[in-house]
CSV table of C-alpha atoms in Angstrom, one decimal:
chain,number,residue,atom,x,y,z
A,117,MET,CA,-29.2,2.0,0.8
A,118,SER,CA,-28.5,2.5,-2.8
A,119,CYS,CA,-25.9,5.2,-3.0
A,120,CYS,CA,-25.4,5.4,-6.7
A,121,HIS,CA,-25.9,3.3,-9.9
A,122,TYR,CA,-22.6,1.4,-9.3
A,123,TYR,CA,-24.1,-0.4,-6.3
A,124,LEU,CA,-27.1,-2.3,-7.5
A,125,LEU,CA,-28.4,-4.2,-4.5
A,126,GLN,CA,-29.9,-7.6,-5.5
A,127,PRO,CA,-31.5,-10.4,-3.6
A,128,GLY,CA,-29.0,-13.0,-2.5
A,129,LEU,CA,-26.0,-10.7,-2.9
A,130,GLU,CA,-24.2,-8.5,-0.4
A,131,ASN,CA,-25.9,-5.4,0.8
A,132,VAL,CA,-23.6,-4.6,3.8
A,133,PHE,CA,-20.2,-3.0,3.6
A,134,SER,CA,-17.8,-2.5,6.6
A,135,ALA,CA,-15.5,0.3,7.5
A,136,ASP,CA,-12.4,-0.3,9.7
A,137,VAL,CA,-10.1,2.7,10.4
A,138,SER,CA,-7.1,3.5,12.6
A,139,ARG,CA,-7.5,6.5,14.9
A,140,LEU,CA,-5.4,9.0,13.0
A,141,ARG,CA,-3.5,12.1,14.2
A,142,TYR,CA,-2.3,14.3,11.4
A,143,GLY,CA,-0.2,17.5,11.4
A,144,ALA,CA,3.3,19.0,11.3
A,145,GLY,CA,4.9,18.2,14.7
A,146,VAL,CA,2.4,15.6,15.8
A,147,ILE,CA,5.3,13.1,16.3
A,148,ARG,CA,5.8,15.0,19.6
A,149,GLU,CA,2.6,13.4,20.9
A,150,LEU,CA,3.8,9.9,20.4
A,151,GLY,CA,4.7,9.4,24.1
A,152,GLN,CA,1.3,10.5,25.3
A,153,GLU,CA,-0.5,8.3,22.8
A,154,ALA,CA,1.7,5.3,23.8
A,155,ILE,CA,0.8,5.8,27.5
A,156,ALA,CA,-2.9,6.1,26.6
A,157,LEU,CA,-2.7,2.7,25.0
A,158,GLY,CA,-1.0,1.2,28.1
A,159,ILE,CA,2.4,0.8,26.4
A,160,ARG,CA,5.3,0.9,28.9
A,161,ARG,CA,7.9,-1.2,27.0
A,162,ALA,CA,7.6,-0.6,23.3
A,163,GLY,CA,9.2,-2.4,20.4
A,164,VAL,CA,10.2,0.5,18.1
A,165,PHE,CA,10.6,-0.8,14.6
A,166,THR,CA,12.5,1.2,12.0
A,167,ASP,CA,15.4,1.0,9.5
A,168,LEU,CA,18.9,2.4,9.7
A,169,THR,CA,18.1,5.4,7.4
A,170,VAL,CA,15.1,6.6,9.4
A,171,ARG,CA,16.9,6.0,12.7
A,172,GLY,CA,19.5,8.6,11.6
A,173,LEU,CA,16.9,11.3,10.9
A,174,PRO,CA,16.3,14.2,13.4
A,175,TYR,CA,12.6,13.5,13.7
A,176,PHE,CA,13.4,9.9,15.0
A,177,GLU,CA,15.3,11.5,17.8
A,178,GLU,CA,12.3,13.7,18.5
A,179,ALA,CA,10.2,10.6,18.7
A,180,MET,CA,12.6,8.9,21.2
A,181,LYS,CA,12.6,12.0,23.4
A,182,THR,CA,8.8,12.1,23.6
A,183,LEU,CA,8.7,8.5,24.6
A,184,ALA,CA,11.4,9.0,27.3
A,185,GLN,CA,9.5,12.0,28.6
A,186,ALA,CA,6.3,9.9,28.9
A,187,GLY,CA,8.1,7.1,30.7
A,188,VAL,CA,8.0,4.6,27.9
A,189,ASP,CA,11.0,2.2,27.6
A,190,PRO,CA,11.8,1.9,23.9
A,191,VAL,CA,13.5,-1.2,22.6
A,192,VAL,CA,14.7,-0.3,19.0
A,193,TYR,CA,14.7,-2.8,16.2
A,194,ASP,CA,16.5,-1.1,13.3
A,195,GLU,CA,17.1,-4.2,11.1
A,196,VAL,CA,13.9,-3.9,9.0
A,197,ARG,CA,14.6,-4.7,5.4
A,198,VAL,CA,13.4,-2.3,2.7
A,199,GLU,CA,11.0,-4.5,0.6
A,200,PRO,CA,10.7,-7.1,3.3
A,201,THR,CA,10.8,-10.9,2.8
A,202,ASP,CA,9.4,-13.9,4.7
A,203,GLN,CA,12.9,-14.3,6.2
A,204,SER,CA,13.0,-10.7,7.4
A,205,PHE,CA,9.5,-11.0,8.9
A,206,LYS,CA,10.6,-14.1,10.8
A,207,ALA,CA,13.7,-12.3,12.1
A,208,ALA,CA,11.5,-9.4,13.4
A,209,ALA,CA,9.1,-11.8,15.0
A,210,GLN,CA,11.9,-13.6,16.8
A,211,PHE,CA,13.1,-10.2,18.2
A,212,ALA,CA,9.6,-9.3,19.3
A,213,ALA,CA,9.1,-12.7,21.0
A,214,SER,CA,12.3,-12.3,23.0
A,215,ALA,CA,12.0,-8.6,24.0
A,216,ARG,CA,9.1,-8.8,26.4
A,217,LEU,CA,7.1,-6.0,24.8
A,218,ASP,CA,3.7,-4.8,25.7
A,219,GLY,CA,3.3,-2.7,22.6
A,220,PHE,CA,4.6,-1.8,19.2
A,221,ILE,CA,5.6,1.4,17.5
A,222,SER,CA,6.6,1.6,13.8
A,223,ILE,CA,8.5,4.6,12.5
A,224,GLY,CA,9.2,4.3,8.8
A,225,GLY,CA,7.7,3.5,5.4
A,226,GLY,CA,5.5,0.7,4.4
A,227,SER,CA,8.3,-1.9,4.9
A,228,VAL,CA,8.7,-0.9,8.5
A,229,MET,CA,5.0,-0.7,9.3
A,230,ASP,CA,4.3,-4.1,7.6
A,231,THR,CA,7.2,-5.7,9.4
A,232,CYS,CA,6.0,-4.4,12.7
A,233,LYS,CA,2.5,-5.8,12.0
A,234,ALA,CA,3.9,-9.2,11.2
A,235,ALA,CA,6.2,-9.2,14.3
A,236,ASN,CA,3.2,-8.4,16.5
A,237,LEU,CA,1.1,-11.1,14.9
A,238,TYR,CA,3.7,-14.0,15.0
A,239,SER,CA,5.0,-13.1,18.5
A,240,THR,CA,1.5,-13.0,19.9
A,241,TYR,CA,0.1,-16.0,18.2
A,242,PRO,CA,3.0,-18.2,17.0
A,243,ALA,CA,2.3,-20.5,14.0
A,244,ASP,CA,3.9,-21.9,11.0
A,245,PHE,CA,4.7,-18.8,8.9
A,246,ILE,CA,2.5,-19.8,5.9
A,247,ASP,CA,-0.5,-20.3,8.1
A,248,TYR,CA,-1.6,-16.6,8.1
A,249,VAL,CA,-0.5,-15.9,4.6
A,250,ASN,CA,-3.2,-15.1,2.0
A,251,ALA,CA,-4.7,-18.1,0.1
A,252,PRO,CA,-4.1,-19.8,-2.3
A,253,ILE,CA,-0.4,-19.2,-1.5
A,254,GLY,CA,-0.9,-19.7,2.2
A,255,HIS,CA,-3.6,-21.0,4.5
A,256,ALA,CA,-5.3,-17.7,5.3
A,257,ARG,CA,-5.8,-18.8,9.0
A,258,ALA,CA,-7.8,-16.3,11.0
A,259,VAL,CA,-5.9,-14.4,13.6
A,260,PRO,CA,-7.2,-16.0,17.0
A,261,GLY,CA,-7.7,-12.7,18.9
A,262,ALA,CA,-6.5,-9.2,19.6
A,263,LEU,CA,-2.9,-8.2,19.1
A,264,ARG,CA,-0.9,-5.9,21.3
A,265,PRO,CA,-1.3,-2.2,20.7
A,266,HIS,CA,0.5,-0.7,17.7
A,267,ILE,CA,1.1,2.9,16.8
A,268,ALA,CA,2.2,3.5,13.2
A,269,CYS,CA,4.2,6.5,12.3
A,270,PRO,CA,4.7,6.8,8.5
A,271,THR,CA,7.7,8.5,7.1
A,272,THR,CA,6.9,8.3,3.4
A,273,ALA,CA,3.9,9.6,1.4
A,274,GLY,CA,2.6,6.5,-0.2
A,275,THR,CA,1.9,3.1,1.3
A,276,GLY,CA,-1.0,4.0,3.6
A,277,SER,CA,0.0,1.1,5.8
A,278,GLU,CA,-0.8,3.1,8.9
A,279,ALA,CA,-4.5,2.7,7.9
A,280,THR,CA,-4.7,-0.9,6.8
A,281,GLY,CA,-4.6,-4.4,8.3
A,282,ILE,CA,-2.3,-5.7,5.5
A,283,ALA,CA,1.3,-6.6,5.5
A,284,VAL,CA,3.1,-7.3,2.2
A,285,PHE,CA,6.4,-9.2,1.7
A,286,ASP,CA,8.5,-11.1,-0.8
A,287,LEU,CA,8.0,-14.8,-0.5
A,288,LEU,CA,11.5,-15.8,-1.6
A,289,GLU,CA,10.8,-19.3,-2.8
A,290,MET,CA,8.1,-18.0,-5.0
A,291,ARG,CA,10.0,-15.0,-6.3
A,292,SER,CA,6.9,-12.9,-5.8
A,293,LYS,CA,5.2,-10.7,-3.2
A,294,THR,CA,2.2,-11.8,-1.3
A,295,GLY,CA,0.7,-10.7,2.0
A,296,ILE,CA,-1.2,-11.2,5.2
A,297,ALA,CA,-4.6,-9.5,5.7
A,298,SER,CA,-6.5,-9.2,9.0
A,299,ARG,CA,-8.5,-6.6,10.8
A,300,ALA,CA,-6.5,-7.6,13.9
A,301,MET,CA,-3.4,-6.1,12.3
A,302,LEU,CA,-5.0,-2.6,11.8
A,303,PRO,CA,-2.8,-0.2,13.8
A,304,ASP,CA,-4.6,1.2,16.8
A,305,LYS,CA,-3.3,4.7,16.1
A,306,ALA,CA,-1.6,6.5,13.3
A,307,ILE,CA,0.7,9.4,13.9
A,308,VAL,CA,1.1,11.2,10.5
A,309,ASP,CA,3.6,14.0,10.6
A,310,PRO,CA,4.1,15.4,7.1
A,311,ARG,CA,7.5,16.9,8.0
A,312,TRP,CA,9.1,13.5,7.3
A,313,THR,CA,8.5,14.1,3.5
A,314,GLU,CA,10.8,17.1,3.5
A,315,SER,CA,13.9,14.9,3.3
A,316,LEU,CA,12.7,12.2,0.9
A,317,PRO,CA,14.8,11.8,-2.3
A,318,ASP,CA,12.8,12.5,-5.5
A,319,THR,CA,12.9,8.8,-6.5
A,320,VAL,CA,11.4,7.8,-3.2
A,321,MET,CA,8.8,10.5,-3.4
A,322,ALA,CA,7.8,9.4,-6.9
A,323,ALA,CA,7.6,5.6,-6.0
A,324,THR,CA,5.6,6.1,-2.8
A,325,GLY,CA,3.4,8.8,-4.4
A,326,PHE,CA,2.5,6.6,-7.3
A,327,ASP,CA,1.7,3.9,-4.8
A,328,ALA,CA,-0.8,6.2,-3.1
A,329,ILE,CA,-2.4,7.1,-6.5
A,330,SER,CA,-2.6,3.4,-7.3
A,331,HIS,CA,-4.3,2.6,-4.1
A,332,ALA,CA,-7.0,5.2,-4.7
A,333,LEU,CA,-7.5,4.4,-8.3
A,334,GLU,CA,-7.7,0.7,-7.8
A,335,ALA,CA,-10.1,0.9,-4.9
A,336,LEU,CA,-12.3,3.4,-6.8
A,337,THR,CA,-12.5,1.1,-9.8
A,338,ALA,CA,-12.7,-2.2,-7.9
A,339,LYS,CA,-15.6,-4.5,-8.4
A,340,PRO,CA,-18.5,-3.2,-6.2
A,341,PHE,CA,-19.0,-4.8,-2.8
A,342,SER,CA,-22.6,-5.5,-3.9
A,343,ASP,CA,-21.5,-8.1,-6.4
A,344,ARG,CA,-20.3,-10.4,-3.6
A,345,GLN,CA,-22.2,-13.3,-2.2
A,346,ILE,CA,-23.5,-12.8,1.3
A,347,PRO,CA,-20.9,-14.5,3.6
A,348,ALA,CA,-22.2,-17.4,5.7
A,349,ASN,CA,-20.2,-16.1,8.6
A,350,THR,CA,-20.5,-12.3,8.6
A,351,LEU,CA,-17.4,-12.0,10.8
A,352,ALA,CA,-15.5,-13.4,7.8
A,353,ARG,CA,-16.5,-10.5,5.5
A,354,PRO,CA,-13.2,-9.5,3.9
A,355,MET,CA,-11.5,-6.1,4.2
A,356,THR,CA,-11.0,-6.4,0.4
A,357,GLN,CA,-14.7,-6.3,-0.1
A,358,GLY,CA,-14.7,-4.2,-3.3
A,359,ALA,CA,-15.6,-0.6,-3.9
A,360,ASN,CA,-18.2,0.8,-1.6
A,361,PRO,CA,-19.6,4.2,-0.7
A,362,PHE,CA,-17.3,4.6,2.3
A,363,SER,CA,-14.0,3.9,0.5
A,364,ASP,CA,-15.2,6.0,-2.5
A,365,ILE,CA,-15.1,9.2,-0.3
A,366,PHE,CA,-11.4,8.8,0.6
A,367,CYS,CA,-10.3,7.6,-2.8
A,368,ARG,CA,-11.8,10.5,-4.6
A,369,GLU,CA,-10.3,13.1,-2.3
A,370,ALA,CA,-6.9,11.3,-2.4
A,371,LEU,CA,-6.9,11.4,-6.2
A,372,ARG,CA,-7.9,15.1,-6.3
A,373,ILE,CA,-5.0,16.0,-4.0
A,374,ALA,CA,-2.5,13.8,-5.8
A,375,GLY,CA,-3.6,15.4,-9.2
A,376,GLN,CA,-2.8,18.8,-7.7
A,377,PHE,CA,0.5,17.9,-5.9
A,378,MET,CA,2.2,14.7,-7.1
A,379,VAL,CA,4.4,16.2,-9.8
A,380,ARG,CA,5.2,19.2,-7.8
A,381,ALA,CA,6.2,17.1,-4.7
A,382,VAL,CA,8.6,15.0,-6.8
A,383,ASN,CA,10.2,17.9,-8.6
A,384,ASP,CA,10.7,20.3,-5.8
A,385,ALA,CA,11.7,19.1,-2.3
A,386,HIS,CA,11.1,22.6,-1.0
A,387,ASP,CA,7.5,22.7,-2.1
A,388,LEU,CA,6.1,21.8,1.4
A,389,GLU,CA,2.5,22.4,0.4
A,390,ALA,CA,2.9,19.7,-2.2
A,391,ARG,CA,4.9,17.2,-0.1
A,392,HIS,CA,2.7,17.6,3.0
A,393,GLY,CA,-0.4,17.3,0.8
A,394,MET,CA,0.9,14.0,-0.6
A,395,MET,CA,1.4,12.7,2.9
A,396,PHE,CA,-2.3,13.4,3.6
A,397,ALA,CA,-3.4,11.9,0.3
A,398,ALA,CA,-1.4,8.7,1.1
A,399,ALA,CA,-3.1,8.4,4.5
A,400,ILE,CA,-6.6,8.7,3.1
A,401,ALA,CA,-5.9,6.5,0.1
A,402,GLY,CA,-4.8,3.9,2.7
A,403,ILE,CA,-8.2,4.2,4.4
A,404,GLY,CA,-9.8,3.9,1.0
A,405,PHE,CA,-8.1,0.8,-0.3
A,406,GLY,CA,-7.9,-0.7,3.2
A,407,ASN,CA,-11.7,-1.0,3.1
A,408,ALA,CA,-12.1,-1.9,-0.6
A,409,GLY,CA,-9.0,-3.6,-1.9
A,410,CYS,CA,-6.6,-3.2,-4.9
A,411,HIS,CA,-6.7,-5.2,-8.0
A,412,LEU,CA,-4.8,-5.7,-11.3
A,413,PRO,CA,-1.9,-3.2,-11.1
A,414,HIS,CA,-1.0,-4.5,-7.6
A,415,ALA,CA,-1.4,-8.1,-8.6
A,416,MET,CA,0.9,-7.6,-11.6
A,417,SER,CA,3.4,-5.7,-9.5
A,418,TYR,CA,4.1,-8.6,-7.0
A,419,PRO,CA,6.1,-10.8,-9.5
A,420,VAL,CA,7.9,-7.7,-10.8
A,421,SER,CA,9.3,-6.9,-7.3
A,422,GLY,CA,10.3,-10.5,-6.7
A,423,ARG,CA,12.1,-11.0,-10.0
A,424,VAL,CA,14.0,-7.8,-10.6
A,425,THR,CA,17.6,-8.6,-11.4
A,426,ASN,CA,19.4,-5.5,-12.7
A,427,TYR,CA,17.6,-2.3,-11.6
A,428,GLN,CA,18.9,-0.1,-8.8
A,429,PRO,CA,17.2,3.3,-8.3
A,430,GLN,CA,18.9,6.2,-6.5
A,431,GLY,CA,17.7,6.8,-2.9
A,432,TYR,CA,17.3,3.1,-2.1
A,433,PRO,CA,19.7,0.6,-0.5
A,434,ASP,CA,22.3,-0.5,-3.0
A,435,GLU,CA,23.2,-3.9,-1.7
A,436,GLU,CA,21.1,-5.7,-4.3
A,437,PRO,CA,18.8,-5.0,-7.2
A,438,ILE,CA,15.4,-3.5,-6.2
A,439,CYS,CA,12.2,-2.3,-7.8
A,440,PRO,CA,10.4,-0.3,-5.1
A,441,HIS,CA,6.9,-1.4,-4.6
A,442,GLY,CA,5.2,1.8,-5.9
A,443,MET,CA,7.4,1.8,-8.9
A,444,SER,CA,6.6,-1.9,-9.6
A,445,VAL,CA,2.9,-1.0,-9.5
A,446,ILE,CA,2.9,2.1,-11.7
A,447,VAL,CA,5.0,0.6,-14.5
A,448,ASN,CA,2.1,-1.9,-15.0
A,449,ALA,CA,-0.7,0.6,-14.4
A,450,PRO,CA,-1.4,2.1,-17.8
A,451,ALA,CA,-1.6,-1.3,-19.5
A,452,ALA,CA,-3.8,-2.6,-16.7
A,453,TYR,CA,-6.3,0.2,-16.9
A,454,ARG,CA,-6.6,-0.1,-20.6
A,455,PHE,CA,-7.8,-3.6,-19.9
A,456,THR,CA,-10.0,-3.0,-16.8
A,457,ALA,CA,-11.8,0.1,-18.1
A,458,ALA,CA,-14.4,-1.9,-19.9
A,459,GLY,CA,-15.6,-3.1,-16.4
A,460,CYS,CA,-16.5,0.4,-15.2
A,461,PRO,CA,-15.6,3.1,-17.7
A,462,ASP,CA,-17.3,5.9,-15.8
A,463,ARG,CA,-15.1,5.3,-12.8
A,464,HIS,CA,-11.9,5.2,-14.9
A,465,LEU,CA,-12.9,8.5,-16.5
A,466,GLU,CA,-13.6,9.9,-13.1
A,467,GLY,CA,-10.1,8.8,-11.9
A,468,ALA,CA,-8.5,10.4,-14.9
A,469,ARG,CA,-10.4,13.7,-14.3
A,470,LEU,CA,-9.4,13.8,-10.7
A,471,LEU,CA,-5.8,13.4,-11.7
A,472,GLY,CA,-6.1,16.3,-14.1
A,473,ALA,CA,-7.1,14.8,-17.5
A,474,ALA,CA,-9.6,16.5,-19.8
A,475,VAL,CA,-12.6,14.2,-20.1
A,476,ALA,CA,-15.5,16.5,-21.1
A,477,ASP,CA,-16.0,14.9,-24.6
A,478,ALA,CA,-14.9,11.4,-23.7
A,479,GLY,CA,-17.1,8.3,-24.1
A,480,ALA,CA,-17.0,5.0,-22.4
A,481,SER,CA,-14.7,3.5,-25.1
A,482,ASP,CA,-12.1,6.2,-24.4
A,483,ALA,CA,-11.9,5.7,-20.7
A,484,GLY,CA,-9.0,3.3,-20.5
A,485,ASP,CA,-6.8,5.2,-22.9
A,486,ILE,CA,-7.5,8.5,-21.3
A,487,LEU,CA,-6.6,7.3,-17.8
A,488,ALA,CA,-3.6,5.4,-19.1
A,489,ARG,CA,-2.3,8.5,-20.9
A,490,GLN,CA,-2.8,10.7,-17.9
A,491,ILE,CA,-0.7,8.3,-15.8
A,492,GLU,CA,2.0,8.1,-18.5
A,493,GLU,CA,2.2,11.9,-18.6
A,494,MET,CA,2.7,12.0,-14.8
A,495,MET,CA,5.3,9.2,-15.0
A,496,ARG,CA,7.3,11.1,-17.6
A,497,ALA,CA,7.0,14.3,-15.6
A,498,THR,CA,8.5,12.6,-12.6
A,499,ARG,CA,11.1,10.6,-14.5
A,500,VAL,CA,9.7,7.2,-13.6
A,501,PRO,CA,10.9,4.3,-15.8
A,502,ASN,CA,9.2,3.6,-19.1
A,503,GLY,CA,7.3,0.5,-18.3
A,504,LEU,CA,8.7,-2.9,-17.5
A,505,SER,CA,11.6,-2.5,-19.9
A,506,GLY,CA,12.7,0.5,-17.8
A,507,VAL,CA,13.2,-1.7,-14.7
A,508,GLY,CA,15.1,-4.5,-16.6
A,509,PHE,CA,12.4,-6.8,-18.0
A,510,ASP,CA,11.9,-7.9,-21.6
A,511,GLY,CA,9.5,-10.2,-23.6
A,512,ASP,CA,11.3,-13.3,-22.4
A,513,ASP,CA,10.2,-12.5,-18.8
A,514,VAL,CA,6.5,-12.2,-19.6
A,515,PRO,CA,5.4,-15.8,-19.3
A,516,GLY,CA,6.9,-16.2,-15.9
A,517,LEU,CA,5.4,-12.9,-14.7
A,518,ALA,CA,2.0,-13.8,-16.0
A,519,GLU,CA,2.0,-17.3,-14.4
A,520,ALA,CA,3.1,-15.8,-11.0
A,521,ALA,CA,0.5,-13.1,-11.1
A,522,THR,CA,-2.3,-15.7,-11.4
A,523,ALA,CA,-1.7,-16.7,-7.8
A,524,GLN,CA,-2.7,-13.2,-6.5
A,525,GLN,CA,-6.3,-14.1,-6.1
A,526,ARG,CA,-7.0,-11.7,-3.2
A,527,LEU,CA,-6.3,-8.9,-5.6
A,528,LEU,CA,-7.6,-10.3,-8.9
A,529,ALA,CA,-10.9,-11.2,-7.2
A,530,VAL,CA,-11.9,-7.5,-7.0
A,531,SER,CA,-10.9,-6.6,-10.6
A,532,PRO,CA,-13.8,-4.9,-12.3
A,533,ARG,CA,-13.2,-7.2,-15.3
A,534,PRO,CA,-12.3,-10.9,-15.0
A,535,VAL,CA,-8.6,-11.6,-15.7
A,536,GLY,CA,-7.3,-14.9,-17.0
A,537,GLY,CA,-3.8,-16.2,-17.6
A,538,GLU,CA,-3.8,-15.2,-21.3
A,539,ASP,CA,-5.1,-11.8,-20.4
A,540,LEU,CA,-2.2,-11.3,-18.0
A,541,HIS,CA,0.3,-12.3,-20.7
A,542,GLN,CA,-1.1,-9.7,-23.1
A,543,ILE,CA,-1.2,-7.0,-20.4
A,544,TYR,CA,2.4,-7.6,-19.4
A,545,GLU,CA,3.4,-7.4,-23.1
A,546,ALA,CA,1.6,-4.1,-23.4
A,547,ALA,CA,3.4,-2.8,-20.2
A,548,LEU,CA,6.9,-3.4,-21.5
A,549,ARG,CA,7.1,0.1,-23.0
A,550,TYR,CA,4.7,3.1,-23.3
A,551,TRP,CA,6.7,5.8,-25.1
């Protein structure tokens, strides 16, 4: 199969791509089906992972009622940390190990869903924490077998974690994010009720929405799967396999929807068409990047999240400085795409067009700047900080950020253009300020 010119199948290189997807239920009110779905998976005593903010929302009570009506015993863990750490993952795993659970339900944003995945993993197959963490930071140990069933119920329109086998966290000693990736952690079912978006603060809508856009853009522009070597063990074929015809379908549609609805969703909480649309875009972007991978903007974001010292956006916990994940990605994205565009200019132009940019007379050399300017325009329209300087970084921080980003090999490996340490230094410099 040769789907398009981007996938040039060559002897000795990969000609197989894989597709792994959660069974997804989408629609306003679908959270009322949670109890039936839990019973169908054999869950009788469920660990319900959430955070204190979500636990106080009316739809959380709706979820608890449907579980009770189905005869499911919920054991609620509401101590999930927004932007989780290795320590918070360990605490959640200890809870899961002691609670005698036969299944897991996550109700929250990406932090909640990722914490639930980790708790399921470490309570099912205990190990030194670093064993399952992505190489070269961790040992990338394969998950030994199946995990207990997990139903993911996203409450934000961005992370797409309900559709991936990835869990991301801050490794405190490294002052940077990293992650765990395994098909075993892919939720069995996703219950996507767009009504959750109706109460999101505009800052949260912006950060999570840009995360969804970044997932789709990075997966669409990733190095093609057909550039990989054929794996000796086909079971070890990575989820982050690079762009492929399957992931392309979801990325393109996610970008088209986001181009139509993102700015509207942030600027008008009563625009339910836009907010619900972004919830769907986030879910399908999750399917896209979950089967292709993200690259440079996400790799650059991880040290930013781990090293922020004096930024505190409204709508997020105020106990300590925080740069929400989607925000840490998008402040780097324009500079990153100006660099990566040379690797696949046509796809960068396509991404820009899907988001609303005019590209009719553009050439390959224009691709990076056109996409970057479209993102910058959307950032300004949604009041997102002006690059790294807007979240508290300056030129003195650049060397440390660049050095830390070089460790993100799972992400950098699928960049459409090779990225070295000096490149990262220059891209961070360019990301300090855009306007």
